[in-house]
PDB file of C-alpha atoms in Angstrom:
ATOM      1  CA  MET A   1     -66.907  -9.215  29.582  1.00  0.00           C
ATOM      2  CA  ASN A   2     -64.682  -6.929  27.467  1.00  0.00           C
ATOM      3  CA  LYS A   3     -62.459  -8.614  24.882  1.00  0.00           C
ATOM      4  CA  LYS A   4     -58.776  -7.678  24.808  1.00  0.00           C
ATOM      5  CA  ASN A   5     -57.491  -6.264  21.499  1.00  0.00           C
ATOM      6  CA  ALA A   6     -54.488  -8.326  20.421  1.00  0.00           C
ATOM      7  CA  PHE A   7     -52.889  -9.981  17.400  1.00  0.00           C
ATOM      8  CA  THR A   8     -53.279 -13.672  17.010  1.00  0.00           C
ATOM      9  CA  LEU A   9     -50.154 -15.658  16.254  1.00  0.00           C
ATOM     10  CA  VAL A  10     -51.306 -16.172  12.667  1.00  0.00           C
ATOM     11  CA  GLU A  11     -51.870 -12.441  12.164  1.00  0.00           C
ATOM     12  CA  LEU A  12     -48.450 -11.671  13.599  1.00  0.00           C
ATOM     13  CA  LEU A  13     -46.790 -14.155  11.272  1.00  0.00           C
ATOM     14  CA  VAL A  14     -48.626 -12.671   8.294  1.00  0.00           C
ATOM     15  CA  VAL A  15     -47.464  -9.145   9.212  1.00  0.00           C
ATOM     16  CA  ILE A  16     -43.881 -10.354   9.604  1.00  0.00           C
ATOM     17  CA  ALA A  17     -44.072 -12.105   6.238  1.00  0.00           C
ATOM     18  CA  ILE A  18     -45.411  -8.965   4.551  1.00  0.00           C
ATOM     19  CA  ILE A  19     -42.649  -6.853   6.097  1.00  0.00           C
ATOM     20  CA  GLY A  20     -40.086  -9.409   4.898  1.00  0.00           C
ATOM     21  CA  VAL A  21     -41.439  -9.245   1.351  1.00  0.00           C
ATOM     22  CA  LEU A  22     -41.376  -5.441   1.384  1.00  0.00           C
ATOM     23  CA  MET A  23     -37.806  -5.418   2.669  1.00  0.00           C
ATOM     24  CA  GLY A  24     -36.831  -7.896  -0.030  1.00  0.00           C
ATOM     25  CA  LEU A  25     -38.286  -5.546  -2.625  1.00  0.00           C
ATOM     26  CA  LEU A  26     -36.830  -2.374  -1.165  1.00  0.00           C
ATOM     27  CA  LEU A  27     -33.269  -3.462  -0.363  1.00  0.00           C
ATOM     28  CA  PRO A  28     -32.224  -4.109  -3.990  1.00  0.00           C
ATOM     29  CA  ALA A  29     -33.665  -0.731  -4.942  1.00  0.00           C
ATOM     30  CA  VAL A  30     -31.702   0.951  -2.136  1.00  0.00           C
ATOM     31  CA  GLN A  31     -28.538  -0.864  -3.181  1.00  0.00           C
ATOM     32  CA  MET A  32     -29.073   0.145  -6.798  1.00  0.00           C
ATOM     33  CA  ALA A  33     -29.570   3.769  -5.748  1.00  0.00           C
ATOM     34  CA  ARG A  34     -26.372   3.686  -3.705  1.00  0.00           C
ATOM     35  CA  GLU A  35     -24.395   2.149  -6.567  1.00  0.00           C
ATOM     36  CA  ALA A  36     -25.822   4.754  -8.961  1.00  0.00           C
ATOM     37  CA  ALA A  37     -24.577   7.477  -6.611  1.00  0.00           C
ATOM     38  CA  ARG A  38     -21.143   5.846  -6.344  1.00  0.00           C
ATOM     39  CA  ASN A  39     -20.946   5.448 -10.108  1.00  0.00           C
ATOM     40  CA  SER A  40     -21.897   9.096 -10.532  1.00  0.00           C
ATOM     41  CA  THR A  41     -19.018  10.088  -8.219  1.00  0.00           C
ATOM     42  CA  CYS A  42     -16.628   7.878 -10.186  1.00  0.00           C
ATOM     43  CA  MET A  43     -17.697   9.436 -13.482  1.00  0.00           C
ATOM     44  CA  ASN A  44     -17.338  12.907 -11.979  1.00  0.00           C
ATOM     45  CA  ASN A  45     -13.784  12.034 -10.877  1.00  0.00           C
ATOM     46  CA  LEU A  46     -12.966  10.984 -14.412  1.00  0.00           C
ATOM     47  CA  ARG A  47     -14.648  14.059 -15.848  1.00  0.00           C
ATOM     48  CA  GLN A  48     -12.401  16.277 -13.709  1.00  0.00           C
ATOM     49  CA  ILE A  49      -9.379  14.229 -14.742  1.00  0.00           C
ATOM     50  CA  GLY A  50     -10.351  14.634 -18.398  1.00  0.00           C
ATOM     51  CA  ILE A  51     -10.666  18.395 -17.997  1.00  0.00           C
ATOM     52  CA  ALA A  52      -7.308  18.490 -16.197  1.00  0.00           C
ATOM     53  CA  MET A  53      -5.696  16.545 -19.048  1.00  0.00           C
ATOM     54  CA  HIS A  54      -6.971  19.096 -21.545  1.00  0.00           C
ATOM     55  CA  SER A  55      -5.846  21.990 -19.374  1.00  0.00           C
ATOM     56  CA  TYR A  56      -2.380  20.420 -19.338  1.00  0.00           C
ATOM     57  CA  HIS A  57      -2.572  20.017 -23.130  1.00  0.00           C
ATOM     58  CA  ALA A  58      -3.556  23.677 -23.522  1.00  0.00           C
ATOM     59  CA  LEU A  59      -0.432  24.728 -21.599  1.00  0.00           C
ATOM     60  CA  ASN A  60       2.002  22.237 -23.144  1.00  0.00           C
ATOM     61  CA  GLU A  61       0.407  21.446 -26.515  1.00  0.00           C
ATOM     62  CA  LYS A  62       0.612  17.756 -25.563  1.00  0.00           C
ATOM     63  CA  PHE A  63      -0.855  15.356 -23.038  1.00  0.00           C
ATOM     64  CA  PRO A  64       1.488  14.192 -20.246  1.00  0.00           C
ATOM     65  CA  TRP A  65       3.651  11.082 -20.520  1.00  0.00           C
ATOM     66  CA  GLY A  66       2.053   7.821 -19.473  1.00  0.00           C
ATOM     67  CA  GLY A  67       5.158   7.627 -17.314  1.00  0.00           C
ATOM     68  CA  TYR A  68       8.166   9.930 -17.343  1.00  0.00           C
ATOM     69  CA  CYS A  69      11.568   8.208 -17.650  1.00  0.00           C
ATOM     70  CA  HIS A  70      10.057   4.825 -16.858  1.00  0.00           C
ATOM     71  CA  PRO A  71      12.635   2.264 -15.615  1.00  0.00           C
ATOM     72  CA  ASN A  72      14.405   0.240 -18.338  1.00  0.00           C
ATOM     73  CA  VAL A  73      12.783   2.149 -21.221  1.00  0.00           C
ATOM     74  CA  TYR A  74      15.026   3.553 -23.948  1.00  0.00           C
ATOM     75  CA  ILE A  75      14.439   7.218 -24.735  1.00  0.00           C
ATOM     76  CA  ASP A  76      16.512   8.723 -27.554  1.00  0.00           C
ATOM     77  CA  GLY A  77      18.821   5.741 -27.260  1.00  0.00           C
ATOM     78  CA  VAL A  78      19.405   6.194 -23.531  1.00  0.00           C
ATOM     79  CA  ARG A  79      18.287   3.442 -21.159  1.00  0.00           C
ATOM     80  CA  MET A  80      16.476   4.708 -18.088  1.00  0.00           C
ATOM     81  CA  ASP A  81      18.678   3.028 -15.502  1.00  0.00           C
ATOM     82  CA  GLY A  82      19.227   3.946 -11.854  1.00  0.00           C
ATOM     83  CA  LYS A  83      20.876   7.206 -12.894  1.00  0.00           C
ATOM     84  CA  HIS A  84      18.159   8.329 -15.308  1.00  0.00           C
ATOM     85  CA  ALA A  85      14.892   6.670 -14.208  1.00  0.00           C
ATOM     86  CA  ARG A  86      12.246   8.850 -12.567  1.00  0.00           C
ATOM     87  CA  GLY A  87       9.072   6.804 -12.986  1.00  0.00           C
ATOM     88  CA  PHE A  88       6.440   9.522 -12.419  1.00  0.00           C
ATOM     89  CA  ALA A  89       2.948   8.725 -13.716  1.00  0.00           C
ATOM     90  CA  TRP A  90       0.754  10.835 -16.005  1.00  0.00           C
ATOM     91  CA  SER A  91      -1.398  11.644 -12.962  1.00  0.00           C
ATOM     92  CA  VAL A  92       1.477  13.488 -11.275  1.00  0.00           C
ATOM     93  CA  TYR A  93       1.697  16.037 -14.071  1.00  0.00           C
ATOM     94  CA  ILE A  94      -1.948  17.092 -13.844  1.00  0.00           C
ATOM     95  CA  LEU A  95      -1.848  17.685 -10.073  1.00  0.00           C
ATOM     96  CA  PRO A  96      -1.768  21.499 -10.533  1.00  0.00           C
ATOM     97  CA  GLN A  97      -4.898  21.231 -12.702  1.00  0.00           C
ATOM     98  CA  LEU A  98      -6.574  19.211  -9.931  1.00  0.00           C
ATOM     99  CA  GLU A  99      -5.958  21.864  -7.252  1.00  0.00           C
ATOM    100  CA  GLN A 100      -2.959  19.956  -5.884  1.00  0.00           C
ATOM    101  CA  SER A 101      -0.243  22.496  -6.711  1.00  0.00           C
ATOM    102  CA  ALA A 102       1.200  22.386  -3.200  1.00  0.00           C
ATOM    103  CA  LEU A 103       1.785  18.637  -3.459  1.00  0.00           C
ATOM    104  CA  TYR A 104       3.188  18.946  -6.980  1.00  0.00           C
ATOM    105  CA  GLU A 105       5.671  21.641  -5.985  1.00  0.00           C
ATOM    106  CA  GLN A 106       7.072  19.523  -3.148  1.00  0.00           C
ATOM    107  CA  LEU A 107       7.947  16.606  -5.430  1.00  0.00           C
ATOM    108  CA  ASP A 108      11.569  16.253  -6.486  1.00  0.00           C
ATOM    109  CA  PHE A 109      11.582  15.525 -10.218  1.00  0.00           C
ATOM    110  CA  ASN A 110      15.351  15.116 -10.244  1.00  0.00           C
ATOM    111  CA  THR A 111      15.139  11.730  -8.551  1.00  0.00           C
ATOM    112  CA  MET A 112      12.948   8.642  -8.721  1.00  0.00           C
ATOM    113  CA  TYR A 113       9.351   8.782  -7.476  1.00  0.00           C
ATOM    114  CA  SER A 114      10.180   6.409  -4.609  1.00  0.00           C
ATOM    115  CA  MET A 115      13.296   8.159  -3.315  1.00  0.00           C
ATOM    116  CA  GLY A 116      13.845  10.829  -0.656  1.00  0.00           C
ATOM    117  CA  ASP A 117      10.931  13.091   0.189  1.00  0.00           C
ATOM    118  CA  ASN A 118       8.987  11.671  -2.762  1.00  0.00           C
ATOM    119  CA  ASP A 119       8.582   8.444  -0.796  1.00  0.00           C
ATOM    120  CA  THR A 120       6.651  10.278   1.915  1.00  0.00           C
ATOM    121  CA  LEU A 121       4.648  12.483  -0.416  1.00  0.00           C
ATOM    122  CA  ALA A 122       3.604   9.442  -2.446  1.00  0.00           C
ATOM    123  CA  GLN A 123       1.663   8.158   0.551  1.00  0.00           C
ATOM    124  CA  THR A 124      -0.820  11.037   0.248  1.00  0.00           C
ATOM    125  CA  GLU A 125      -4.336   9.795  -0.464  1.00  0.00           C
ATOM    126  CA  LEU A 126      -6.084  11.738  -3.233  1.00  0.00           C
ATOM    127  CA  PRO A 127      -9.854  11.079  -3.445  1.00  0.00           C
ATOM    128  CA  ILE A 128      -9.967  12.249  -7.073  1.00  0.00           C
ATOM    129  CA  PHE A 129      -8.181   9.030  -8.077  1.00  0.00           C
ATOM    130  CA  VAL A 130     -10.439   6.729  -6.037  1.00  0.00           C
ATOM    131  CA  CYS A 131     -13.634   5.053  -7.270  1.00  0.00           C
ATOM    132  CA  PRO A 132     -16.086   4.720  -4.352  1.00  0.00           C
ATOM    133  CA  SER A 133     -17.511   1.497  -5.833  1.00  0.00           C
ATOM    134  CA  ALA A 134     -14.134  -0.221  -5.615  1.00  0.00           C
ATOM    135  CA  LEU A 135     -13.841  -3.117  -3.210  1.00  0.00           C
ATOM    136  CA  ASN A 136     -10.297  -1.976  -2.495  1.00  0.00           C
ATOM    137  CA  LEU A 137     -10.586   1.421  -0.833  1.00  0.00           C
ATOM    138  CA  LYS A 138      -7.335   1.318   1.120  1.00  0.00           C
ATOM    139  CA  PRO A 139      -3.989   2.606  -0.171  1.00  0.00           C
ATOM    140  CA  GLN A 140      -2.141  -0.003  -2.175  1.00  0.00           C
ATOM    141  CA  GLN A 141       0.587  -2.004  -0.535  1.00  0.00           C
ATOM    142  CA  SER A 142       2.867  -3.132  -3.333  1.00  0.00           C
ATOM    143  CA  ILE A 143       6.576  -3.484  -3.937  1.00  0.00           C
ATOM    144  CA  VAL A 144       8.363  -0.301  -5.043  1.00  0.00           C
ATOM    145  CA  TYR A 145      10.817  -1.025  -7.856  1.00  0.00           C
ATOM    146  CA  CYS A 146      14.180   0.434  -8.710  1.00  0.00           C
ATOM    147  CA  ALA A 147      15.393   0.871 -12.284  1.00  0.00           C
ATOM    148  CA  ALA A 148      16.860  -2.613 -12.450  1.00  0.00           C
ATOM    149  CA  GLY A 149      13.470  -4.120 -11.638  1.00  0.00           C
ATOM    150  CA  THR A 150      14.271  -5.233  -8.090  1.00  0.00           C
ATOM    151  CA  ALA A 151      12.697  -4.050  -4.855  1.00  0.00           C
ATOM    152  CA  ILE A 152      14.394  -1.131  -3.133  1.00  0.00           C
ATOM    153  CA  ARG A 153      12.765  -1.908   0.209  1.00  0.00           C
ATOM    154  CA  PRO A 154      12.237  -5.194   2.048  1.00  0.00           C
ATOM    155  CA  LYS A 155       8.569  -4.447   2.768  1.00  0.00           C
ATOM    156  CA  PRO A 156       5.777  -3.182   0.510  1.00  0.00           C
ATOM    157  CA  ALA A 157       5.280   0.566   0.310  1.00  0.00           C
ATOM    158  CA  THR A 158       1.896   2.048   1.113  1.00  0.00           C
ATOM    159  CA  TYR A 159       1.352   4.678  -1.567  1.00  0.00           C
ATOM    160  CA  GLY A 160      -1.828   6.569  -2.396  1.00  0.00           C
ATOM    161  CA  LEU A 161      -3.816   4.415  -4.781  1.00  0.00           C
ATOM    162  CA  SER A 162      -5.264   5.221  -8.172  1.00  0.00           C
ATOM    163  CA  HIS A 163      -8.160   3.301  -9.663  1.00  0.00           C
ATOM    164  CA  TYR A 164      -7.585   5.068 -12.993  1.00  0.00           C
ATOM    165  CA  GLY A 165      -4.820   4.143 -15.429  1.00  0.00           C
ATOM    166  CA  GLY A 166      -3.501   5.567 -18.698  1.00  0.00           C
ATOM    167  CA  ILE A 167      -4.115   3.713 -21.969  1.00  0.00           C
ATOM    168  CA  TYR A 168      -0.752   2.464 -23.227  1.00  0.00           C
ATOM    169  CA  GLY A 169      -2.240   0.483 -26.107  1.00  0.00           C
ATOM    170  CA  GLU A 170      -3.622  -2.984 -26.738  1.00  0.00           C
ATOM    171  CA  ARG A 171      -2.784  -6.531 -27.788  1.00  0.00           C
ATOM    172  CA  ILE A 172      -6.244  -8.075 -27.871  1.00  0.00           C
ATOM    173  CA  ALA A 173      -6.631 -11.357 -29.750  1.00  0.00           C
ATOM    174  CA  PHE A 174      -9.857 -11.788 -31.692  1.00  0.00           C
ATOM    175  CA  GLU A 175     -11.018 -13.770 -34.703  1.00  0.00           C
ATOM    176  CA  GLY A 176      -9.908 -12.421 -38.072  1.00  0.00           C
ATOM    177  CA  ARG A 177      -7.274 -10.097 -36.647  1.00  0.00           C
ATOM    178  CA  THR A 178      -4.540  -8.965 -39.043  1.00  0.00           C
ATOM    179  CA  LEU A 179      -2.493  -6.712 -36.709  1.00  0.00           C
ATOM    180  CA  PRO A 180       0.369  -8.259 -34.727  1.00  0.00           C
ATOM    181  CA  LEU A 181      -0.505  -8.869 -31.093  1.00  0.00           C
ATOM    182  CA  PRO A 182       2.559  -7.250 -29.443  1.00  0.00           C
ATOM    183  CA  ASN A 183       1.894  -3.615 -28.571  1.00  0.00           C
ATOM    184  CA  ASP A 184       5.346  -2.592 -29.809  1.00  0.00           C
ATOM    185  CA  PRO A 185       5.656   0.220 -30.605  1.00  0.00           C
ATOM    186  CA  PRO A 186       2.796   1.116 -28.267  1.00  0.00           C
ATOM    187  CA  ARG A 187      -0.351   2.328 -30.012  1.00  0.00           C
ATOM    188  CA  GLY A 188      -2.119   4.101 -27.156  1.00  0.00           C
ATOM    189  CA  THR A 189      -2.123   7.668 -25.868  1.00  0.00           C
ATOM    190  CA  MET A 190      -0.293   7.419 -22.524  1.00  0.00           C
ATOM    191  CA  LEU A 191       3.253   6.351 -23.476  1.00  0.00           C
ATOM    192  CA  TYR A 192       6.700   6.164 -21.877  1.00  0.00           C
ATOM    193  CA  THR A 193       8.756   7.277 -24.853  1.00  0.00           C
ATOM    194  CA  LYS A 194       6.965  10.471 -25.866  1.00  0.00           C
ATOM    195  CA  GLN A 195       4.042  12.777 -25.206  1.00  0.00           C
ATOM    196  CA  ILE A 196       1.033  12.542 -27.498  1.00  0.00           C
ATOM    197  CA  ALA A 197      -0.800  15.584 -28.860  1.00  0.00           C
ATOM    198  CA  ASP A 198      -4.329  15.914 -30.225  1.00  0.00           C
ATOM    199  CA  SER A 199      -2.822  16.053 -33.698  1.00  0.00           C
ATOM    200  CA  ASP A 200      -1.264  12.598 -33.187  1.00  0.00           C
ATOM    201  CA  ILE A 201      -4.684  11.000 -32.620  1.00  0.00           C
ATOM    202  CA  TYR A 202      -5.620  10.266 -36.223  1.00  0.00           C
ATOM    203  CA  ASP A 203      -8.433   7.912 -35.241  1.00  0.00           C
ATOM    204  CA  GLY A 204     -10.348  10.833 -33.716  1.00  0.00           C
ATOM    205  CA  THR A 205     -10.327  12.114 -30.149  1.00  0.00           C
ATOM    206  CA  SER A 206     -13.966  11.077 -29.623  1.00  0.00           C
ATOM    207  CA  GLN A 207     -13.073   7.468 -30.511  1.00  0.00           C
ATOM    208  CA  THR A 208      -9.768   7.116 -28.647  1.00  0.00           C
ATOM    209  CA  LEU A 209      -9.281   6.396 -24.946  1.00  0.00           C
ATOM    210  CA  LEU A 210      -7.010   8.320 -22.575  1.00  0.00           C
ATOM    211  CA  ILE A 211      -7.836   6.896 -19.147  1.00  0.00           C
ATOM    212  CA  GLY A 212      -9.763   3.905 -17.846  1.00  0.00           C
ATOM    213  CA  GLU A 213     -10.722   2.313 -14.559  1.00  0.00           C
ATOM    214  CA  ASP A 214      -8.831  -0.565 -13.008  1.00  0.00           C
ATOM    215  CA  THR A 215      -9.715  -1.278  -9.402  1.00  0.00           C
ATOM    216  CA  HIS A 216      -7.771  -4.563  -9.248  1.00  0.00           C
ATOM    217  CA  TRP A 217      -4.185  -3.565 -10.124  1.00  0.00           C
ATOM    218  CA  ALA A 218      -1.558  -3.811  -7.378  1.00  0.00           C
ATOM    219  CA  ASP A 219       0.563  -1.048  -8.954  1.00  0.00           C
ATOM    220  CA  GLY A 220      -2.356   1.337  -9.196  1.00  0.00           C
ATOM    221  CA  GLN A 221      -0.638   4.284  -7.519  1.00  0.00           C
ATOM    222  CA  TRP A 222      -1.133   7.884  -8.608  1.00  0.00           C
ATOM    223  CA  ILE A 223       2.617   8.547  -8.453  1.00  0.00           C
ATOM    224  CA  SER A 224       3.972   5.449 -10.228  1.00  0.00           C
ATOM    225  CA  SER A 225       4.495   5.086 -13.988  1.00  0.00           C
ATOM    226  CA  TYR A 226       3.501   1.418 -13.733  1.00  0.00           C
ATOM    227  CA  ASN A 227      -0.066   2.740 -13.709  1.00  0.00           C
ATOM    228  CA  VAL A 228      -0.773   2.349 -17.443  1.00  0.00           C
ATOM    229  CA  MET A 229      -2.821  -0.260 -19.304  1.00  0.00           C
ATOM    230  CA  ASP A 230      -1.737  -2.553 -22.117  1.00  0.00           C
ATOM    231  CA  GLN A 231      -5.192  -3.963 -22.796  1.00  0.00           C
ATOM    232  CA  CYS A 232      -5.261  -7.656 -23.689  1.00  0.00           C
ATOM    233  CA  ALA A 233      -8.834  -8.742 -22.909  1.00  0.00           C
ATOM    234  CA  GLY A 234     -12.413  -7.546 -22.614  1.00  0.00           C
ATOM    235  CA  ILE A 235     -13.944  -5.136 -20.124  1.00  0.00           C
ATOM    236  CA  ASN A 236     -14.097  -6.624 -16.597  1.00  0.00           C
ATOM    237  CA  ASP A 237     -12.670  -9.939 -17.807  1.00  0.00           C
ATOM    238  CA  PRO A 238     -12.324 -11.998 -14.592  1.00  0.00           C
ATOM    239  CA  SER A 239      -9.443 -14.074 -15.994  1.00  0.00           C
ATOM    240  CA  VAL A 240      -7.062 -11.127 -16.317  1.00  0.00           C
ATOM    241  CA  THR A 241      -4.229 -10.835 -13.807  1.00  0.00           C
ATOM    242  CA  GLU A 242      -2.544  -7.684 -15.142  1.00  0.00           C
ATOM    243  CA  ASN A 243      -3.495  -4.053 -15.589  1.00  0.00           C
ATOM    244  CA  GLU A 244      -6.699  -3.908 -17.644  1.00  0.00           C
ATOM    245  CA  ILE A 245      -9.906  -1.890 -17.834  1.00  0.00           C
ATOM    246  CA  ARG A 246     -11.800  -3.370 -14.874  1.00  0.00           C
ATOM    247  CA  SER A 247     -14.139  -2.057 -12.210  1.00  0.00           C
ATOM    248  CA  ASP A 248     -16.473  -3.119  -9.427  1.00  0.00           C
ATOM    249  CA  HIS A 249     -19.453  -1.475 -11.103  1.00  0.00           C
ATOM    250  CA  VAL A 250     -22.181  -3.735 -12.422  1.00  0.00           C
ATOM    251  CA  GLY A 251     -21.962  -4.312 -16.152  1.00  0.00           C
ATOM    252  CA  GLY A 252     -18.961  -2.251 -17.195  1.00  0.00           C
ATOM    253  CA  ALA A 253     -16.186   0.224 -16.410  1.00  0.00           C
ATOM    254  CA  ASN A 254     -15.827   3.976 -16.837  1.00  0.00           C
ATOM    255  CA  VAL A 255     -13.343   5.619 -19.201  1.00  0.00           C
ATOM    256  CA  VAL A 256     -12.226   9.052 -20.420  1.00  0.00           C
ATOM    257  CA  PHE A 257     -11.887   9.670 -24.151  1.00  0.00           C
ATOM    258  CA  ALA A 258      -9.310  11.982 -25.683  1.00  0.00           C
ATOM    259  CA  ASP A 259     -11.966  14.658 -26.261  1.00  0.00           C
ATOM    260  CA  SER A 260     -12.547  14.504 -22.453  1.00  0.00           C
ATOM    261  CA  HIS A 261     -16.020  12.933 -22.538  1.00  0.00           C
ATOM    262  CA  VAL A 262     -16.683  10.199 -19.973  1.00  0.00           C
ATOM    263  CA  GLN A 263     -18.591   7.006 -20.634  1.00  0.00           C
ATOM    264  CA  MET A 264     -19.156   3.535 -19.226  1.00  0.00           C
ATOM    265  CA  LEU A 265     -17.958   0.772 -21.543  1.00  0.00           C
ATOM    266  CA  THR A 266     -20.109  -2.314 -21.079  1.00  0.00           C
ATOM    267  CA  SER A 267     -18.695  -5.745 -20.371  1.00  0.00           C
ATOM    268  CA  SER A 268     -20.350  -6.957 -23.570  1.00  0.00           C
ATOM    269  CA  LEU A 269     -18.431  -4.508 -25.789  1.00  0.00           C
ATOM    270  CA  SER A 270     -16.884  -6.411 -28.691  1.00  0.00           C
ATOM    271  CA  LEU A 271     -13.149  -7.035 -28.587  1.00  0.00           C
ATOM    272  CA  GLU A 272     -12.735  -5.490 -32.053  1.00  0.00           C
ATOM    273  CA  VAL A 273     -14.314  -2.200 -30.943  1.00  0.00           C
ATOM    274  CA  LEU A 274     -12.397  -2.157 -27.664  1.00  0.00           C
ATOM    275  CA  ALA A 275      -9.117  -2.710 -29.514  1.00  0.00           C
ATOM    276  CA  ALA A 276      -9.936   0.175 -31.855  1.00  0.00           C
ATOM    277  CA  LEU A 277     -10.701   2.497 -28.933  1.00  0.00           C
ATOM    278  CA  CYS A 278      -7.319   1.714 -27.331  1.00  0.00           C
ATOM    279  CA  THR A 279      -5.305   2.866 -30.362  1.00  0.00           C
ATOM    280  CA  ARG A 280      -4.694   6.420 -31.507  1.00  0.00           C
ATOM    281  CA  ALA A 281      -3.734   6.016 -35.171  1.00  0.00           C
ATOM    282  CA  SER A 282      -4.392   2.500 -36.434  1.00  0.00           C
ATOM    283  CA  GLY A 283      -7.109   3.528 -38.875  1.00  0.00           C
ATOM    284  CA  GLU A 284      -9.859   1.209 -37.623  1.00  0.00           C
ATOM    285  CA  VAL A 285     -13.414   2.010 -38.635  1.00  0.00           C
ATOM    286  CA  ILE A 286     -15.816   1.729 -35.719  1.00  0.00           C
ATOM    287  CA  PRO A 287     -19.241   0.778 -37.118  1.00  0.00           C
ATOM    288  CA  SER A 288     -22.518   2.232 -35.896  1.00  0.00           C
ATOM    289  CA  GLY A 289     -24.472   0.095 -33.439  1.00  0.00           C
ATOM    290  CA  ASN A 290     -21.222  -1.058 -31.905  1.00  0.00           C
ATOM    291  CA  GLY A 291     -22.425  -1.218 -28.313  1.00  0.00           C
ATOM    292  CA  LEU A 292     -20.897   2.084 -27.173  1.00  0.00           C
TER     293      LEU A 292
END
């Protein structure tokens, strides 16, 4: 009598177990490969932004404002109130360098970023400002402010998001610090009161930050001047509730330096080194073997 070829129950269970083990080994590798690809896209976004910033500098001999006529800021003794405030972010001014001239030319720079036609244009999604690793990949829904600091609309506005913010300065507390904690006047590169040039960055353009990731900030909108960072904690610090260098990458966050090179800063970077990187002319010496 011929025997039928078939798996026994034990053999079937063994095969299933082996397949399960192989899947357990392969899935993390696949996930790592996908994250590596997403991180590469994020770094490429920032690389293009860095090049655009330098193209703007070549034309204007300065980098753009962190935010132009930001609400309630005093510029040359004049308070940016409802009559003067414009509130456009640094990212608006490099739109022509990012092949977005048509969008740039439609914006009305004589009124606030949230008024008139600007309100509609601000809802445009621009992939260059979006990190694909971010958990938040939908346009931000946050309150739009008027110059007096109150909402100008009863419901949140849905404006195109930006996961990348300008470095306004820092107020990081660490042991042995001698500098005052308030970032006033601001020590970063993306300011409200003036535009910074290469020649203003005494600490060195290769050791000074321009732009960093923040995928957790409600006012992370490419049009709004609220999209700057006043760093007060470490990279990816989970306790922070304000605009800081944070990402959804594993182990760090990507940044653009003032010489336009892009790098991931690790979550273990010392607070002293991070503080030094966030200032343009404070004279800190960054030692070798600093974790960069």
